[in-house]
Coordinates of C-alpha atoms in Angstrom, one line a residue:
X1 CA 53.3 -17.5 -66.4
X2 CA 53.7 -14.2 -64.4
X3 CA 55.0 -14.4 -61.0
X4 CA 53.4 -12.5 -58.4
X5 CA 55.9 -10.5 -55.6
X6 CA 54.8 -10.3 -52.3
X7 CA 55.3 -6.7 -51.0
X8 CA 58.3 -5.2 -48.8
X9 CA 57.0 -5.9 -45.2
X10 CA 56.6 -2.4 -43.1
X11 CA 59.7 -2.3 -40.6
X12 CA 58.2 -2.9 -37.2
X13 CA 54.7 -3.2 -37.9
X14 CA 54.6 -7.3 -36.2
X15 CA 55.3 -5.4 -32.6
X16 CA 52.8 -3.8 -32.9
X17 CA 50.6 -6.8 -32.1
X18 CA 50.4 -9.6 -29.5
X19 CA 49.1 -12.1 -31.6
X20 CA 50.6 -15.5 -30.9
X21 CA 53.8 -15.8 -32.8
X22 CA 53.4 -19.7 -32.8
X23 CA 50.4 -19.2 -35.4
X24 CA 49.8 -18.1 -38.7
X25 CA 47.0 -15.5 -38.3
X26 CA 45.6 -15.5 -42.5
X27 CA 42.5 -14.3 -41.3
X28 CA 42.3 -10.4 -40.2
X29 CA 38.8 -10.1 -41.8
X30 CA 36.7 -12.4 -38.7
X31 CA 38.0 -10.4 -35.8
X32 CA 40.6 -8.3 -36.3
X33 CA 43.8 -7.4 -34.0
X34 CA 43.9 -4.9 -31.6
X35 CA 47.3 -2.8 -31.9
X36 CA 48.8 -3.2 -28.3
X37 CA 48.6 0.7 -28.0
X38 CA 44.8 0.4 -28.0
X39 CA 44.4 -2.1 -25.9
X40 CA 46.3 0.1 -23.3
X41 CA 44.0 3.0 -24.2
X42 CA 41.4 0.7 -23.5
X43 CA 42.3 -0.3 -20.6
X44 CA 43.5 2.4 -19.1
X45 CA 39.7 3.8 -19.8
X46 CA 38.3 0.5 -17.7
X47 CA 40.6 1.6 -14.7
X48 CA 39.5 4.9 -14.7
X49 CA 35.6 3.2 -15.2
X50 CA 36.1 1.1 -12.0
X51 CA 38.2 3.9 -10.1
X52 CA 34.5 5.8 -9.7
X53 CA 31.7 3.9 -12.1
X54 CA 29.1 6.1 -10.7
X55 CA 30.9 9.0 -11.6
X56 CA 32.3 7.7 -15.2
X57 CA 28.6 7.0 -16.0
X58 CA 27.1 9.9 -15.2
X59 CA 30.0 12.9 -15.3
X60 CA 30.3 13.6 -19.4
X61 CA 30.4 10.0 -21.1
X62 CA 27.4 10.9 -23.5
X63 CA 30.1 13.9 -24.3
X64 CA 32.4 11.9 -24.7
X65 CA 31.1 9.3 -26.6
X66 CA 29.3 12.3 -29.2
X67 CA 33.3 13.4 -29.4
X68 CA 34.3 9.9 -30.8
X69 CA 31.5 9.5 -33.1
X70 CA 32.2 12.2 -34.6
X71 CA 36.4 11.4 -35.0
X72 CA 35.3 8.2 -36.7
X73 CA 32.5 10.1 -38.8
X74 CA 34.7 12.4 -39.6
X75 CA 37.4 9.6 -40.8
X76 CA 34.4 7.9 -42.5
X77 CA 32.7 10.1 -45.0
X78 CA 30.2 10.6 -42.5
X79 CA 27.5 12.9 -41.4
X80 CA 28.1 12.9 -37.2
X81 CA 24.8 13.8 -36.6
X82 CA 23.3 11.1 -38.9
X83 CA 25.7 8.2 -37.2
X84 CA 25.4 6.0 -34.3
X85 CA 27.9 3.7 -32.6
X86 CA 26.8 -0.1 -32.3
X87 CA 28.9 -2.8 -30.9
X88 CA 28.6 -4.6 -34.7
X89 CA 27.4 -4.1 -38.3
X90 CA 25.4 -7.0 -37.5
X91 CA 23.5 -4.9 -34.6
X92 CA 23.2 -2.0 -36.9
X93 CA 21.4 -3.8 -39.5
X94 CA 18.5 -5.3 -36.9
X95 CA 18.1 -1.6 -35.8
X96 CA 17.3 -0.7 -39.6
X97 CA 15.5 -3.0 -40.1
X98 CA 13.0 -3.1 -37.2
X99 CA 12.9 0.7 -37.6
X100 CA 11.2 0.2 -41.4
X101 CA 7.7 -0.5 -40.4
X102 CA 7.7 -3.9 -42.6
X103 CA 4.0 -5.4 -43.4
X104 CA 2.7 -8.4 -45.0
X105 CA 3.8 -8.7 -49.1
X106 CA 6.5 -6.6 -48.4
X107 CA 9.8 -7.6 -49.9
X108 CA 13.5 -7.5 -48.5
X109 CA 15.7 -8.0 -52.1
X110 CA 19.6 -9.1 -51.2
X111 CA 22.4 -11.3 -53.1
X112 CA 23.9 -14.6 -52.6
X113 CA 26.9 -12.9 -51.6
X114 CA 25.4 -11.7 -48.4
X115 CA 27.1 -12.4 -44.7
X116 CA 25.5 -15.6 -42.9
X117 CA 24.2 -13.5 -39.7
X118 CA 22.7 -10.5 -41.6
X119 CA 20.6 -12.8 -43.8
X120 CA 19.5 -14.8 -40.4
X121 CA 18.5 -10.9 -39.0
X122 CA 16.5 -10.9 -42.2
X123 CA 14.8 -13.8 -42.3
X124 CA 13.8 -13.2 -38.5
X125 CA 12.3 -9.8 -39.5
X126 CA 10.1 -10.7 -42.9
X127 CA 8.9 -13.6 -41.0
X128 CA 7.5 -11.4 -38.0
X129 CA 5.9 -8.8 -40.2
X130 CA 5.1 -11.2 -43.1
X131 CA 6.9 -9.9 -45.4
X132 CA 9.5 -12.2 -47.9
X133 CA 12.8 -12.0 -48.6
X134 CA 14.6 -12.8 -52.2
X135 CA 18.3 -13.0 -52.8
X136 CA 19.6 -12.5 -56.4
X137 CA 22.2 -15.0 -57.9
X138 CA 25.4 -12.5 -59.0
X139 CA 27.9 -14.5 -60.8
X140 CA 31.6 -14.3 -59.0
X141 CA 32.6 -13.1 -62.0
X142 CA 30.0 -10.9 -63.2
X143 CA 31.3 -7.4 -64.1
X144 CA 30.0 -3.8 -62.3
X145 CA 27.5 -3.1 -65.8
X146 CA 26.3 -7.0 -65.4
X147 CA 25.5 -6.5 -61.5
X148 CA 23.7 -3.1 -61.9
X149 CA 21.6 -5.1 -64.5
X150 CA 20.6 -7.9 -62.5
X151 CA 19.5 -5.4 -59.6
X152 CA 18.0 -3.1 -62.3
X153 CA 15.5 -6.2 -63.5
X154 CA 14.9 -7.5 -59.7
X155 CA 13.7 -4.0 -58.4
X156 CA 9.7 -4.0 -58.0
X157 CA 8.6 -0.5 -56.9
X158 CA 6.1 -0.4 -54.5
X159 CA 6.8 -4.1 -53.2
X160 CA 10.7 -4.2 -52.6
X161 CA 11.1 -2.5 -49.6
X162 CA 14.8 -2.8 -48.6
X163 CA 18.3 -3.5 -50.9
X164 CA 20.8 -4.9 -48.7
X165 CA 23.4 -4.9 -50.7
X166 CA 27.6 -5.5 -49.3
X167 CA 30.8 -3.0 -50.1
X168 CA 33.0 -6.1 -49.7
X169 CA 31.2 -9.2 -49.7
X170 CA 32.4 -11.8 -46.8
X171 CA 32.3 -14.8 -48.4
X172 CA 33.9 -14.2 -51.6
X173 CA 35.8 -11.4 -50.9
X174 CA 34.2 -9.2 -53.6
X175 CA 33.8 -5.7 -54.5
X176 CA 30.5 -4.5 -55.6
X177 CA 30.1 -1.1 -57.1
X178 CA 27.4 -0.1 -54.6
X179 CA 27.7 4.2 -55.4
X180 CA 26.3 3.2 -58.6
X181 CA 23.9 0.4 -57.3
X182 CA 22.6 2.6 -54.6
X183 CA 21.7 5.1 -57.6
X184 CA 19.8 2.5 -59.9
X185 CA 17.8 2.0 -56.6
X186 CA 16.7 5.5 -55.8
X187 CA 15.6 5.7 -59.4
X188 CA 13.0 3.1 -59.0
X189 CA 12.2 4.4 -55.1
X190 CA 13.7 1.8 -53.4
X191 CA 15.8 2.3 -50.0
X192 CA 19.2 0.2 -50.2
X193 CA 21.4 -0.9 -46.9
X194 CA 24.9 -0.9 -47.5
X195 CA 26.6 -3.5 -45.4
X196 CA 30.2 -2.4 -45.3
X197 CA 31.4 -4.8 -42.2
X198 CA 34.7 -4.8 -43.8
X199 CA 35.5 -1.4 -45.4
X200 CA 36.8 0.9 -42.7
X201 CA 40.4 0.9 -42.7
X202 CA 40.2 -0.9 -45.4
X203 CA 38.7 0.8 -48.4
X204 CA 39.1 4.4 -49.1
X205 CA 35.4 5.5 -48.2
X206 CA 32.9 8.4 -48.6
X207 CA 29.6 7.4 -47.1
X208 CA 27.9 10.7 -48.2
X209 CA 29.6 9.5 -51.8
X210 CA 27.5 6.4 -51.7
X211 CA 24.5 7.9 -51.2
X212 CA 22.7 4.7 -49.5
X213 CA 19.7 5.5 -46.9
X214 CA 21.8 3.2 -44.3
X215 CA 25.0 1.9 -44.4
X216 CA 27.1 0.0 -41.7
X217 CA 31.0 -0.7 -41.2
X218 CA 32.7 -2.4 -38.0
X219 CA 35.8 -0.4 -36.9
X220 CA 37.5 -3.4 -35.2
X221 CA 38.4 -5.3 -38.2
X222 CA 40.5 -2.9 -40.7
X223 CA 40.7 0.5 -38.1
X224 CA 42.2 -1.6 -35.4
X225 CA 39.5 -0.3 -33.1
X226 CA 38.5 -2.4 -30.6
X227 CA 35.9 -5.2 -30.9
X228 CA 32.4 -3.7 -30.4
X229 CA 33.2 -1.0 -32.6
X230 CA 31.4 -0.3 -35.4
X231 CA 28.6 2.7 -37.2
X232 CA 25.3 3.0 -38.1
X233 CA 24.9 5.8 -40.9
X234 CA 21.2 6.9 -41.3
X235 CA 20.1 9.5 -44.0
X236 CA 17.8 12.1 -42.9
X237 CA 14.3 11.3 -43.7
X238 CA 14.8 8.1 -41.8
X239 CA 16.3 9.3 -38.6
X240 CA 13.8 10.2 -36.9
X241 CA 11.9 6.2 -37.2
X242 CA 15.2 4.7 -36.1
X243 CA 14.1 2.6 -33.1
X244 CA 17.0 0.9 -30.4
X245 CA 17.3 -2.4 -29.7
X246 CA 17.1 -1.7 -26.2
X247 CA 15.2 1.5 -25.0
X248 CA 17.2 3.4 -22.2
X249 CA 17.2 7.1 -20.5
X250 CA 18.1 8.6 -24.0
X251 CA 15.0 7.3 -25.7
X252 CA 13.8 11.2 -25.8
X253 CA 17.1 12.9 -27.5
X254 CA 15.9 11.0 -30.7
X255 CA 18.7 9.5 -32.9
X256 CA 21.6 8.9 -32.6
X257 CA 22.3 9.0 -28.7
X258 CA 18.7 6.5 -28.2
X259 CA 20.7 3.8 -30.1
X260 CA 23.9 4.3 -28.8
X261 CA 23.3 4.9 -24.9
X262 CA 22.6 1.6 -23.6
X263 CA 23.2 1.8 -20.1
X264 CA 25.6 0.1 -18.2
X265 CA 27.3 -1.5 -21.4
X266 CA 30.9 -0.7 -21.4
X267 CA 31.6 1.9 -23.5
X268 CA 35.7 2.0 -23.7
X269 CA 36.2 0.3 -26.9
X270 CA 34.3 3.3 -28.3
X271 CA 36.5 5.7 -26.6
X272 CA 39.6 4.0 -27.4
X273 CA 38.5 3.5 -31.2
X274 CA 40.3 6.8 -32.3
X275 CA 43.9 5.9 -30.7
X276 CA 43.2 2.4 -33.5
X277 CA 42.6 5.0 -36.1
X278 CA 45.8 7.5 -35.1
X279 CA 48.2 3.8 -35.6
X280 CA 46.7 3.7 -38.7
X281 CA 47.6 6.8 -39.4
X282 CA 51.2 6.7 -37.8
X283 CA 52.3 3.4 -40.2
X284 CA 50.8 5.4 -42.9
X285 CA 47.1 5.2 -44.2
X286 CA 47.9 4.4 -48.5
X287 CA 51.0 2.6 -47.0
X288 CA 48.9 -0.1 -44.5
X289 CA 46.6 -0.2 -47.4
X290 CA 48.8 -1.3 -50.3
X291 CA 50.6 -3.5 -48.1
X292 CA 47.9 -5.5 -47.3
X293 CA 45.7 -6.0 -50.7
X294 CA 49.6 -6.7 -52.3
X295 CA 50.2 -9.3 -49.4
X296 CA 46.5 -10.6 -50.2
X297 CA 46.5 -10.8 -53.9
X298 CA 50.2 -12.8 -53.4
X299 CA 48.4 -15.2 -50.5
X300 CA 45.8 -16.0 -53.3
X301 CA 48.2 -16.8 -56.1
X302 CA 51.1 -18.9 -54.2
X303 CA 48.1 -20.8 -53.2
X304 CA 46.0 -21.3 -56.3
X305 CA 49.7 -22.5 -57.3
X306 CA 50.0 -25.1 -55.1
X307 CA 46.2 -26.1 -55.3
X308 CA 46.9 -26.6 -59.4
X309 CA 44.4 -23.3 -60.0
X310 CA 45.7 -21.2 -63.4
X311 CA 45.7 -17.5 -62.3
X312 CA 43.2 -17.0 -64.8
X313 CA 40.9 -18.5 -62.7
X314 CA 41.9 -17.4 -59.3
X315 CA 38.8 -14.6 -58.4
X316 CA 39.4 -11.5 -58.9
X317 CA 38.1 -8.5 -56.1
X318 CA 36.6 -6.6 -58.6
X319 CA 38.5 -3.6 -58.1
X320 CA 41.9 -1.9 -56.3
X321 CA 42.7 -2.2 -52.3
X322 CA 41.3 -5.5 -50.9
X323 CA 42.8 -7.0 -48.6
X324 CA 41.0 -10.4 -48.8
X325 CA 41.1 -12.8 -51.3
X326 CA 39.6 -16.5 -52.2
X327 CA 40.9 -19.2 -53.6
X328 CA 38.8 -22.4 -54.9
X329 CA 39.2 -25.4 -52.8
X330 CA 39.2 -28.7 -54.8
X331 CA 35.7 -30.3 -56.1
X332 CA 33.9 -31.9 -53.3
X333 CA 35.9 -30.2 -50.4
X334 CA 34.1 -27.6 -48.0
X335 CA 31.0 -27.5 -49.8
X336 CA 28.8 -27.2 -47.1
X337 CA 28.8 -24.7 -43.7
X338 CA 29.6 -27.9 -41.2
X339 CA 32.5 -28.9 -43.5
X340 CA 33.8 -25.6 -44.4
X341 CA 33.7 -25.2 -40.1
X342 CA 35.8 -28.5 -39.6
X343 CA 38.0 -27.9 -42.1
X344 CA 39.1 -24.6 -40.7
X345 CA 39.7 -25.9 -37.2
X346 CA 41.6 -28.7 -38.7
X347 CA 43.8 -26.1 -40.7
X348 CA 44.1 -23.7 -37.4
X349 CA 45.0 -27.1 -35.2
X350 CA 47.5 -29.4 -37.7
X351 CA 49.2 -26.1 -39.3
X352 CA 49.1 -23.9 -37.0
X353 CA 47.4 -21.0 -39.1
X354 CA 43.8 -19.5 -39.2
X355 CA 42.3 -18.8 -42.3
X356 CA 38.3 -18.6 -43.0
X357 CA 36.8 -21.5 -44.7
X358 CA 33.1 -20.7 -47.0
X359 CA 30.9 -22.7 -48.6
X360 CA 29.4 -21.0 -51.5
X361 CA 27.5 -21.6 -54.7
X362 CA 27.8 -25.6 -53.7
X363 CA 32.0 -25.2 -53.3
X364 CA 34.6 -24.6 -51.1
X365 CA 36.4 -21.6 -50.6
X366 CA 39.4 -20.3 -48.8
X367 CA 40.1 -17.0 -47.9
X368 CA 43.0 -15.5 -46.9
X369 CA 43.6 -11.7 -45.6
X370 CA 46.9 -9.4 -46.2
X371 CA 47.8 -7.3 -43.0
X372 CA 50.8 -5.4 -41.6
X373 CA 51.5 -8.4 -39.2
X374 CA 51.8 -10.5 -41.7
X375 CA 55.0 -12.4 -43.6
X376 CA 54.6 -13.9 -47.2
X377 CA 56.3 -16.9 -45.7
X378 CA 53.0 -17.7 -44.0
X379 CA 51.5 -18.4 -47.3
X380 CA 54.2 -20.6 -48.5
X381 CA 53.8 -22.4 -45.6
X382 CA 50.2 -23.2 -45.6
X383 CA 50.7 -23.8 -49.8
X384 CA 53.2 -26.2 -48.9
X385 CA 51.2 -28.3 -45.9
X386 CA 47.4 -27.6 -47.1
X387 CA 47.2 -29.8 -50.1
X388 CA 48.3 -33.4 -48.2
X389 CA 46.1 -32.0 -45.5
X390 CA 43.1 -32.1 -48.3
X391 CA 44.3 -35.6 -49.3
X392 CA 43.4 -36.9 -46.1
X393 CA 40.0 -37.1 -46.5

């Protein structure tokens, strides 16, 4: 059997951070970590907010915040005039999808790899316009050709109104070749939503490249933005039916500034978003990147190890960079949303670590994330206490 190295750790980079050093933090992917130099950007931006709100409000933030969309665009892929700052991918797939004008036989097509909240957003939409949502069963281990052919044969022109469709699914920390997916679907005239929550930062990433009609990525997890942080990409012909959430005094300017100005809502993780990207930068963009998918992909095998899974069987991310991986809990463990919740609270309070916990295709999962903070002595930790932790059932 092969043994997997974990990677040389990047001199420095655990300073960079104020995470607890008591706990393990295996799970980067839920929230994030905000680099201490951001959240002294940020903060520095609230001082100068309560210093003179009236005149922070109302003295160039609409400047400021069209200068900052278009830094992140610009590090996206993006087109700046076709993108709008949200405080969550979440939030920017409710906007596009109360914006489509749904009716009654409609259809909203996803997959069972789809994020928990997003599917809840759906489900709340098809019921108030009537129309029905499906979601297609993709294997975990079905190749790129296999998934294009299962969205190929689900496609009904004329009825299927939406593909929402992830870069990096949540639960099982896959891949999913959605350039080529978005193309199968504009070939049969259907408008796909590419839900890349975990890709900036991440994943190298064009979002003109992709070619989907919206796509949406949260800065705070892999940019180290702060939380609230996170892009709404819209292609041109649907811009001008993209509806806010909340309507406020920039309903008139059309999109993007109608979604994005929202008042009084406080606005500095926005502005402090680029100093997350310029760390990234600073420790070195391929560097932070092959770091963490190395640290990952050795998180996953020390602990198939020690939970008796053959790498053969250990998931693979269906393609290079991804910093999350999952690892099959044993038969009968997790296998359902309340016990995949206690069983991570009982992992974050007995050993002192925080991983994510999924119940999927009637199984438990573990997931684990690689980041710059993190030591591969963590792992061999939690593969050393996690299995007489299962025991006690």
């Amino acid at each position: 059997m092969s043994v997997v190295q974990p990677p040389e750790p990047i001199p420095g980079a655990r300073l960079l951070f104020s995470l607890d050093a008591a706990v393990s933090h295996l799970n980067h992917g839920s929230f994030g970590a905000v680099p201490v130099g951001v959240q002294r950007a940020q903060q520095r931006l609230r001082d100068e907010m309560e210093a003179n709100p009236l005149r922070f409000f109302t003295a160039g933030l609409i400047d400021r915040i069209t200068h900052t969309r278009r830094h992140l665009a610009t590090f996206l892929g993006a087109d700046p005039d076709g993108t709008a700052l949200v405080p969550n991918a979440t939030t920017g797939v409710t906007v596009a999808l109360q914006s489509l004008g749904l009716r009654e036989g409609d259809e909203v097509l996803t997959t069972d790899h789809g994020y928990g909240a997003v599917s809840l957003s759906i489900g709340r939409e098809c019921r108030r316009s009537g129309a029905v949502t499906r979601a297609l069963r993709v294997p975990l281990g079905a190749t790129d050709e296999e998934i294009l052919q299962i969205v190929r044969a689900a496609l009904r022109p004329g009825r299927t109104r939406l593909l929402v469709v992830d870069q990096l699914t949540s639960p099982t920390a896959r891949l999913l070749p959605v350039a080529a997916i978005a193309g199968v679907a504009r070939e049969h005239g259907v408008p796909v939503l590419v839900d890349a929550a975990h890709a900036p930062g991440m994943l190298p990433t064009s979002v003109r490249g992709i070619g989907a009609d919206f796509w949406v990525g949260n800065l705070h997890k892999w940019a180290y933005a702060p939380r609230g942080t996170a892009v709404l990409v819209v292609a041109p012909p649907w811009r001008e039916r993209i509806e806010p959430l909340v309507v406020s005094w920039e309903q008139e300017s059309g999109f993007p500034s109608r979604v994005e100005w929202q008042a009084t809502m406080d606005y500095t993780s926005w502005l402090a978003a680029p100093v997350g990207l310029f760390t990234l930068r600073t420790l070195g963009l391929d560097r932070v990147r092959g770091h963490n998918a190395a640290l990952a992909g050795y998180g996953q095998w020390v602990l198939g190890e020690a939970l008796g899974v053959r790498p053969a069987d250990l998931p693979d991310p269906g393609g290079p960079g991804v910093a999350m991986r999952i690892v099959p809990l044993p038969p009968g463990i997790a296998t359902s949303l309340e016990a995949a919740r206690a069983l991570r609270a009982r992992i974050a309070d007995r050993l002192n670590t925080e991983v994510a916990v999924n119940a999927w295709d009637g199984r438990g999962w573990l997931r684990v994330c690689g980041q710059v903070y993190n030591a591969a002595a963590e792992y061999e930790r939690l593969a050393v206490s996690l299995p007489p932790l299962l025991a006690q059932r």
